[in-house]
C-alpha cells in the first residue's frame, strides 16, 4: 500500500501592498484645441473628410496654421476669402504650416478638393 503524503509548504508572504498616490499638482487646461502656442492653431484632418473640430480659436495677428493630416488622401486647407493668400496641401500623414494675418472676427476654414467641403471639411475659426 502506497501512501504518499504531499506536504506543501506555502511560505507566508506578507505582501505589503503600498498604494502610491502621486500628488498631482499639474494644471489641467481645458480647451477646444490641443495646447499650442498663442497665435497658432492646429487643424487635424483625416480621410473621413472631416476636420477633428468644428470650431477653432486663435489670437488675432499673424496667425500660424498647422495643418496635420491623420490619413493618406490629399486634403487642403484654405480660409474663405483668403484663398489667394494661403493654401495648405497635405497627403500621406504630412503636416504643412502657413501664416495669415487675421484681424479679430469669424472665419471659415475648408478643404477645396471638389466635394470635400460639402462632405464636412469645413470649420469655423474664431479670431480674437
Ligand atoms: Cu479634403
Short mmCIF file of N, CA and C and ligand atoms in Angstrom, two decimals:
data_model
loop_
_atom_site.label_atom_id
_atom_site.label_comp_id
_atom_site.label_asym_id
_atom_site.label_seq_id
_atom_site.Cartn_x
_atom_site.Cartn_y
_atom_site.Cartn_z
N UNK A 1 0.84 -1.20 0.00
CA UNK A 1 0.00 0.00 0.00
C UNK A 1 0.87 1.24 0.00
N UNK A 2 0.62 2.03 -0.98
CA UNK A 2 1.38 3.26 -1.10
C UNK A 2 0.65 4.44 -0.51
N UNK A 3 1.27 5.03 0.32
CA UNK A 3 0.69 6.22 0.93
C UNK A 3 1.64 7.38 0.77
N UNK A 4 1.17 8.31 -0.03
CA UNK A 4 2.01 9.49 -0.27
C UNK A 4 1.44 10.70 0.45
N UNK A 5 2.29 11.25 1.13
CA UNK A 5 1.88 12.47 1.80
C UNK A 5 2.59 13.65 1.15
N UNK A 6 1.83 14.42 0.53
CA UNK A 6 2.42 15.59 -0.09
C UNK A 6 2.21 16.79 0.82
N UNK A 7 3.28 17.26 1.14
CA UNK A 7 3.20 18.40 2.04
C UNK A 7 3.62 19.66 1.31
N UNK A 8 2.73 20.51 1.20
CA UNK A 8 3.02 21.79 0.54
C UNK A 8 3.22 22.86 1.59
N UNK A 9 4.35 23.36 1.48
CA UNK A 9 4.62 24.44 2.43
C UNK A 9 4.53 25.78 1.71
N UNK A 10 3.56 26.50 2.06
CA UNK A 10 3.41 27.81 1.46
C UNK A 10 4.00 28.86 2.38
N UNK A 11 5.05 29.44 1.90
CA UNK A 11 5.63 30.50 2.74
C UNK A 11 4.66 31.66 2.85
N UNK A 12 4.50 32.01 4.02
CA UNK A 12 3.60 33.13 4.25
C UNK A 12 4.26 34.43 3.80
N UNK A 13 3.83 34.83 2.65
CA UNK A 13 4.40 36.06 2.12
C UNK A 13 3.52 37.22 2.54
N UNK A 14 4.17 38.07 3.17
CA UNK A 14 3.42 39.25 3.56
C UNK A 14 3.66 40.32 2.51
N UNK A 15 2.68 40.40 1.70
CA UNK A 15 2.82 41.39 0.64
C UNK A 15 2.25 42.72 1.10
N UNK A 16 3.16 43.54 1.41
CA UNK A 16 2.71 44.87 1.80
C UNK A 16 2.41 45.67 0.54
N UNK A 17 1.17 45.72 0.25
CA UNK A 17 0.81 46.46 -0.96
C UNK A 17 0.73 47.95 -0.64
N UNK A 18 1.65 48.60 -1.19
CA UNK A 18 1.73 50.03 -0.94
C UNK A 18 1.06 50.77 -2.08
N UNK A 19 0.10 51.52 -1.73
CA UNK A 19 -0.58 52.30 -2.75
C UNK A 19 0.05 53.69 -2.79
N UNK A 20 0.71 53.89 -3.86
CA UNK A 20 1.38 55.17 -4.00
C UNK A 20 0.47 56.15 -4.74
N UNK A 21 0.08 57.11 -4.01
CA UNK A 21 -0.73 58.14 -4.64
C UNK A 21 0.14 59.34 -4.95
N UNK A 22 0.29 59.54 -6.20
CA UNK A 22 1.12 60.66 -6.61
C UNK A 22 0.31 61.94 -6.58
N UNK A 23 0.80 62.84 -5.83
CA UNK A 23 0.12 64.12 -5.76
C UNK A 23 0.27 64.84 -7.09
N UNK A 24 -0.86 65.12 -7.68
CA UNK A 24 -0.82 65.75 -8.99
C UNK A 24 -1.09 67.24 -8.86
N UNK A 25 -0.05 67.99 -9.04
CA UNK A 25 -0.20 69.43 -8.90
C UNK A 25 -0.24 70.15 -10.22
N UNK A 26 -0.30 69.38 -11.29
CA UNK A 26 -0.31 69.99 -12.61
C UNK A 26 -1.62 70.69 -12.91
N UNK A 27 -1.53 71.66 -13.74
CA UNK A 27 -2.73 72.38 -14.12
C UNK A 27 -3.38 71.69 -15.31
N UNK A 28 -4.66 71.57 -15.24
CA UNK A 28 -5.38 70.97 -16.35
C UNK A 28 -5.97 72.08 -17.21
N UNK A 29 -5.55 72.11 -18.43
CA UNK A 29 -6.07 73.12 -19.33
C UNK A 29 -7.17 72.51 -20.18
N UNK A 30 -8.34 73.03 -20.00
CA UNK A 30 -9.43 72.51 -20.81
C UNK A 30 -9.74 73.52 -21.90
N UNK A 31 -9.71 73.07 -23.10
CA UNK A 31 -9.99 73.97 -24.20
C UNK A 31 -10.41 73.19 -25.42
N UNK A 32 -10.82 73.90 -26.43
CA UNK A 32 -11.28 73.21 -27.64
C UNK A 32 -10.15 72.61 -28.45
N UNK A 33 -8.95 73.13 -28.28
CA UNK A 33 -7.86 72.65 -29.12
C UNK A 33 -6.72 72.12 -28.28
N UNK A 34 -5.86 71.34 -28.90
CA UNK A 34 -4.65 70.88 -28.22
C UNK A 34 -3.80 72.09 -27.89
N UNK A 35 -3.07 72.04 -26.79
CA UNK A 35 -2.29 73.21 -26.40
C UNK A 35 -1.18 73.53 -27.39
N UNK A 36 -1.30 74.65 -28.00
CA UNK A 36 -0.26 75.13 -28.92
C UNK A 36 0.02 76.57 -28.55
N UNK A 37 1.06 77.12 -29.10
CA UNK A 37 1.44 78.49 -28.76
C UNK A 37 0.34 79.47 -29.17
N UNK A 38 0.20 80.57 -28.43
CA UNK A 38 -0.78 81.58 -28.82
C UNK A 38 -0.47 82.08 -30.22
N UNK A 39 -1.49 82.28 -31.01
CA UNK A 39 -1.24 82.71 -32.38
C UNK A 39 -1.11 81.54 -33.34
N UNK A 40 -1.13 80.34 -32.78
CA UNK A 40 -1.06 79.13 -33.61
C UNK A 40 -2.33 78.32 -33.44
N UNK A 41 -2.83 77.83 -34.54
CA UNK A 41 -3.98 76.94 -34.47
C UNK A 41 -3.62 75.66 -35.21
N UNK A 42 -3.92 74.53 -34.60
CA UNK A 42 -3.60 73.25 -35.21
C UNK A 42 -4.90 72.59 -35.67
N UNK A 43 -4.96 72.33 -36.94
CA UNK A 43 -6.16 71.71 -37.52
C UNK A 43 -5.78 70.31 -37.98
N UNK A 44 -6.52 69.34 -37.50
CA UNK A 44 -6.25 67.94 -37.87
C UNK A 44 -7.36 67.45 -38.79
N UNK A 45 -6.97 66.82 -39.87
CA UNK A 45 -7.94 66.25 -40.80
C UNK A 45 -7.66 64.77 -40.96
N UNK A 46 -8.68 64.03 -41.36
CA UNK A 46 -8.45 62.61 -41.65
C UNK A 46 -9.23 62.22 -42.90
N UNK A 47 -9.15 60.97 -43.27
CA UNK A 47 -9.74 60.54 -44.52
C UNK A 47 -11.25 60.34 -44.46
N UNK A 48 -11.85 60.63 -43.31
CA UNK A 48 -13.31 60.60 -43.27
C UNK A 48 -13.86 61.90 -43.82
N UNK A 49 -12.97 62.72 -44.37
CA UNK A 49 -13.33 64.02 -44.93
C UNK A 49 -14.02 64.89 -43.90
N UNK A 50 -13.29 65.08 -42.82
CA UNK A 50 -13.79 65.91 -41.74
C UNK A 50 -12.59 66.49 -41.00
N UNK A 51 -12.79 67.64 -40.39
CA UNK A 51 -11.77 68.17 -39.51
C UNK A 51 -12.07 67.63 -38.11
N UNK A 52 -11.05 67.55 -37.28
CA UNK A 52 -11.23 66.99 -35.94
C UNK A 52 -12.21 67.83 -35.11
N UNK A 53 -12.25 69.12 -35.37
CA UNK A 53 -13.15 70.01 -34.62
C UNK A 53 -13.97 70.84 -35.60
N UNK A 54 -15.11 71.28 -35.11
CA UNK A 54 -15.96 72.15 -35.93
C UNK A 54 -15.62 73.62 -35.71
N UNK A 55 -14.93 73.89 -34.59
CA UNK A 55 -14.58 75.26 -34.25
C UNK A 55 -13.14 75.34 -33.78
N UNK A 56 -12.47 76.37 -34.24
CA UNK A 56 -11.11 76.61 -33.78
C UNK A 56 -11.02 78.05 -33.31
N UNK A 57 -10.03 78.31 -32.51
CA UNK A 57 -9.90 79.64 -31.93
C UNK A 57 -8.43 80.03 -31.89
N UNK A 58 -8.16 81.28 -32.17
CA UNK A 58 -6.76 81.71 -32.18
C UNK A 58 -6.70 83.20 -31.87
N UNK A 59 -5.54 83.64 -31.46
CA UNK A 59 -5.32 85.05 -31.14
C UNK A 59 -5.08 85.82 -32.45
N UNK A 60 -5.67 87.00 -32.52
CA UNK A 60 -5.55 87.83 -33.73
C UNK A 60 -4.10 88.25 -33.97
N UNK A 61 -3.80 88.48 -35.24
CA UNK A 61 -2.45 88.89 -35.61
C UNK A 61 -1.93 88.02 -36.72
N UNK A 62 -0.64 87.74 -36.67
CA UNK A 62 -0.04 86.84 -37.65
C UNK A 62 -0.38 85.41 -37.21
N UNK A 63 -1.42 84.87 -37.80
CA UNK A 63 -1.91 83.56 -37.36
C UNK A 63 -1.14 82.45 -38.07
N UNK A 64 -0.64 81.54 -37.27
CA UNK A 64 0.11 80.40 -37.81
C UNK A 64 -0.83 79.20 -37.80
N UNK A 65 -1.00 78.61 -38.95
CA UNK A 65 -1.91 77.46 -39.05
C UNK A 65 -1.10 76.20 -39.33
N UNK A 66 -1.23 75.24 -38.44
CA UNK A 66 -0.59 73.93 -38.64
C UNK A 66 -1.66 72.97 -39.12
N UNK A 67 -1.47 72.45 -40.30
CA UNK A 67 -2.45 71.53 -40.87
C UNK A 67 -1.87 70.13 -40.82
N UNK A 68 -2.46 69.29 -39.99
CA UNK A 68 -1.95 67.95 -39.76
C UNK A 68 -2.90 66.94 -40.39
N UNK A 69 -2.35 66.07 -41.23
CA UNK A 69 -3.20 65.04 -41.83
C UNK A 69 -2.99 63.70 -41.14
N UNK A 70 -4.04 63.22 -40.53
CA UNK A 70 -4.03 61.89 -39.92
C UNK A 70 -4.68 60.94 -40.92
N UNK A 71 -4.02 60.79 -42.06
CA UNK A 71 -4.60 59.96 -43.12
C UNK A 71 -3.70 59.99 -44.34
N UNK A 72 -4.25 59.64 -45.49
CA UNK A 72 -3.43 59.49 -46.69
C UNK A 72 -3.91 60.31 -47.88
N UNK A 73 -5.20 60.54 -47.95
CA UNK A 73 -5.74 61.27 -49.10
C UNK A 73 -5.22 62.70 -49.13
N UNK A 74 -5.26 63.29 -50.30
CA UNK A 74 -4.87 64.69 -50.43
C UNK A 74 -6.00 65.57 -49.89
N UNK A 75 -5.62 66.47 -48.99
CA UNK A 75 -6.57 67.44 -48.47
C UNK A 75 -5.90 68.81 -48.45
N UNK A 76 -6.71 69.82 -48.52
CA UNK A 76 -6.18 71.18 -48.49
C UNK A 76 -6.85 71.94 -47.35
N UNK A 77 -6.28 73.09 -47.06
CA UNK A 77 -6.91 73.97 -46.08
C UNK A 77 -6.76 75.40 -46.58
N UNK A 78 -7.90 76.04 -46.73
CA UNK A 78 -7.90 77.46 -47.09
C UNK A 78 -8.86 78.18 -46.15
N UNK A 79 -8.66 79.49 -46.07
CA UNK A 79 -9.57 80.32 -45.28
C UNK A 79 -10.44 81.07 -46.28
N UNK A 80 -11.73 80.98 -46.10
CA UNK A 80 -12.66 81.62 -47.03
C UNK A 80 -12.35 83.12 -47.15
N UNK A 81 -12.18 83.59 -48.36
CA UNK A 81 -11.85 84.99 -48.58
C UNK A 81 -10.35 85.23 -48.68
N UNK A 82 -9.57 84.23 -48.30
CA UNK A 82 -8.10 84.36 -48.33
C UNK A 82 -7.47 83.22 -49.14
N UNK A 83 -8.24 82.71 -50.09
CA UNK A 83 -7.78 81.56 -50.87
C UNK A 83 -6.50 81.86 -51.65
N UNK A 84 -6.35 83.13 -52.06
CA UNK A 84 -5.16 83.50 -52.83
C UNK A 84 -3.93 83.63 -51.93
N UNK A 85 -4.16 84.03 -50.68
CA UNK A 85 -3.04 84.29 -49.76
C UNK A 85 -2.41 83.02 -49.21
N UNK A 86 -3.24 82.00 -48.95
CA UNK A 86 -2.69 80.79 -48.33
C UNK A 86 -3.50 79.57 -48.73
N UNK A 87 -2.78 78.54 -49.11
CA UNK A 87 -3.44 77.26 -49.40
C UNK A 87 -2.49 76.16 -48.96
N UNK A 88 -2.89 75.41 -47.95
CA UNK A 88 -2.06 74.31 -47.44
C UNK A 88 -2.55 73.02 -48.07
N UNK A 89 -1.60 72.20 -48.50
CA UNK A 89 -1.99 70.92 -49.10
C UNK A 89 -1.16 69.81 -48.48
N UNK A 90 -1.84 68.78 -48.02
CA UNK A 90 -1.15 67.65 -47.36
C UNK A 90 -1.63 66.33 -47.93
N UNK A 91 -0.79 65.31 -47.78
CA UNK A 91 -1.12 63.94 -48.14
C UNK A 91 -0.21 63.02 -47.34
N UNK A 92 -0.60 61.78 -47.20
CA UNK A 92 0.25 60.77 -46.55
C UNK A 92 0.79 61.19 -45.18
N UNK A 93 -0.08 61.66 -44.34
CA UNK A 93 0.32 61.98 -42.97
C UNK A 93 1.18 63.21 -42.80
N UNK A 94 1.23 64.05 -43.82
CA UNK A 94 2.07 65.24 -43.74
C UNK A 94 1.47 66.32 -42.84
N UNK A 95 2.34 67.25 -42.48
CA UNK A 95 1.92 68.46 -41.79
C UNK A 95 2.44 69.64 -42.59
N UNK A 96 1.60 70.61 -42.84
CA UNK A 96 2.07 71.81 -43.52
C UNK A 96 1.66 73.02 -42.69
N UNK A 97 2.54 74.00 -42.69
CA UNK A 97 2.31 75.19 -41.87
C UNK A 97 2.26 76.42 -42.75
N UNK A 98 1.30 77.28 -42.47
CA UNK A 98 1.20 78.54 -43.19
C UNK A 98 0.83 79.65 -42.24
N UNK A 99 1.06 80.87 -42.66
CA UNK A 99 0.67 82.00 -41.82
C UNK A 99 -0.21 82.95 -42.62
N UNK A 100 -1.06 83.64 -41.89
CA UNK A 100 -2.01 84.54 -42.50
C UNK A 100 -2.30 85.65 -41.49
N UNK A 101 -2.21 86.91 -41.93
CA UNK A 101 -2.53 87.98 -40.99
C UNK A 101 -4.05 88.11 -40.86
N UNK A 102 -4.56 87.83 -39.67
CA UNK A 102 -6.01 87.85 -39.49
C UNK A 102 -6.40 88.77 -38.34
N UNK A 103 -7.32 89.68 -38.64
CA UNK A 103 -7.88 90.54 -37.61
C UNK A 103 -8.97 89.77 -36.87
N UNK A 104 -9.37 90.30 -35.73
CA UNK A 104 -10.42 89.64 -34.96
C UNK A 104 -11.67 89.47 -35.81
N UNK A 105 -12.29 88.33 -35.68
CA UNK A 105 -13.50 88.08 -36.43
C UNK A 105 -13.75 86.59 -36.57
N UNK A 106 -14.76 86.29 -37.35
CA UNK A 106 -15.09 84.88 -37.57
C UNK A 106 -14.77 84.52 -39.00
N UNK A 107 -14.08 83.42 -39.16
CA UNK A 107 -13.66 82.98 -40.48
C UNK A 107 -14.11 81.53 -40.69
N UNK A 108 -14.02 81.10 -41.93
CA UNK A 108 -14.38 79.72 -42.24
C UNK A 108 -13.19 79.04 -42.90
N UNK A 109 -12.83 77.91 -42.35
CA UNK A 109 -11.77 77.08 -42.94
C UNK A 109 -12.44 75.99 -43.76
N UNK A 110 -11.84 75.64 -44.88
CA UNK A 110 -12.38 74.49 -45.61
C UNK A 110 -11.33 73.86 -46.50
N UNK A 111 -11.65 72.65 -46.96
CA UNK A 111 -10.81 71.93 -47.91
C UNK A 111 -11.40 72.17 -49.29
N UNK A 112 -10.55 72.61 -50.23
CA UNK A 112 -11.10 72.97 -51.54
C UNK A 112 -11.06 71.85 -52.57
N UNK A 113 -10.75 70.62 -52.14
CA UNK A 113 -10.85 69.48 -53.06
C UNK A 113 -12.35 69.30 -53.37
N UNK A 114 -12.71 69.17 -54.66
CA UNK A 114 -14.13 69.08 -55.01
C UNK A 114 -14.89 68.04 -54.18
N UNK A 115 -15.95 68.48 -53.57
CA UNK A 115 -16.81 67.57 -52.79
C UNK A 115 -16.46 67.48 -51.33
N UNK A 116 -15.25 67.86 -50.94
CA UNK A 116 -14.84 67.68 -49.55
C UNK A 116 -15.50 68.64 -48.58
N UNK A 117 -15.64 69.90 -49.03
CA UNK A 117 -16.29 70.86 -48.14
C UNK A 117 -17.73 70.43 -47.86
N UNK A 118 -18.37 69.98 -48.92
CA UNK A 118 -19.76 69.53 -48.80
C UNK A 118 -19.85 68.30 -47.89
N UNK A 119 -18.80 67.48 -47.91
CA UNK A 119 -18.81 66.25 -47.10
C UNK A 119 -18.54 66.54 -45.63
N UNK A 120 -18.10 67.75 -45.32
CA UNK A 120 -17.88 68.07 -43.91
C UNK A 120 -16.56 68.74 -43.61
N UNK A 121 -15.74 68.93 -44.63
CA UNK A 121 -14.45 69.56 -44.36
C UNK A 121 -14.59 71.08 -44.34
N UNK A 122 -15.23 71.53 -43.29
CA UNK A 122 -15.47 72.95 -43.08
C UNK A 122 -15.51 73.18 -41.57
N UNK A 123 -14.90 74.26 -41.13
CA UNK A 123 -14.91 74.56 -39.69
C UNK A 123 -14.86 76.06 -39.51
N UNK A 124 -15.30 76.49 -38.34
CA UNK A 124 -15.24 77.91 -38.03
C UNK A 124 -13.93 78.24 -37.34
N UNK A 125 -13.42 79.41 -37.64
CA UNK A 125 -12.22 79.88 -36.96
C UNK A 125 -12.56 81.21 -36.31
N UNK A 126 -12.49 81.21 -35.00
CA UNK A 126 -12.76 82.44 -34.25
C UNK A 126 -11.42 83.07 -33.91
N UNK A 127 -11.24 84.30 -34.40
CA UNK A 127 -10.00 85.03 -34.14
C UNK A 127 -10.35 86.18 -33.21
N UNK A 128 -9.63 86.28 -32.10
CA UNK A 128 -9.94 87.36 -31.15
C UNK A 128 -8.70 87.86 -30.45
CU1 LIG B 1 -10.30 67.26 -48.23
#
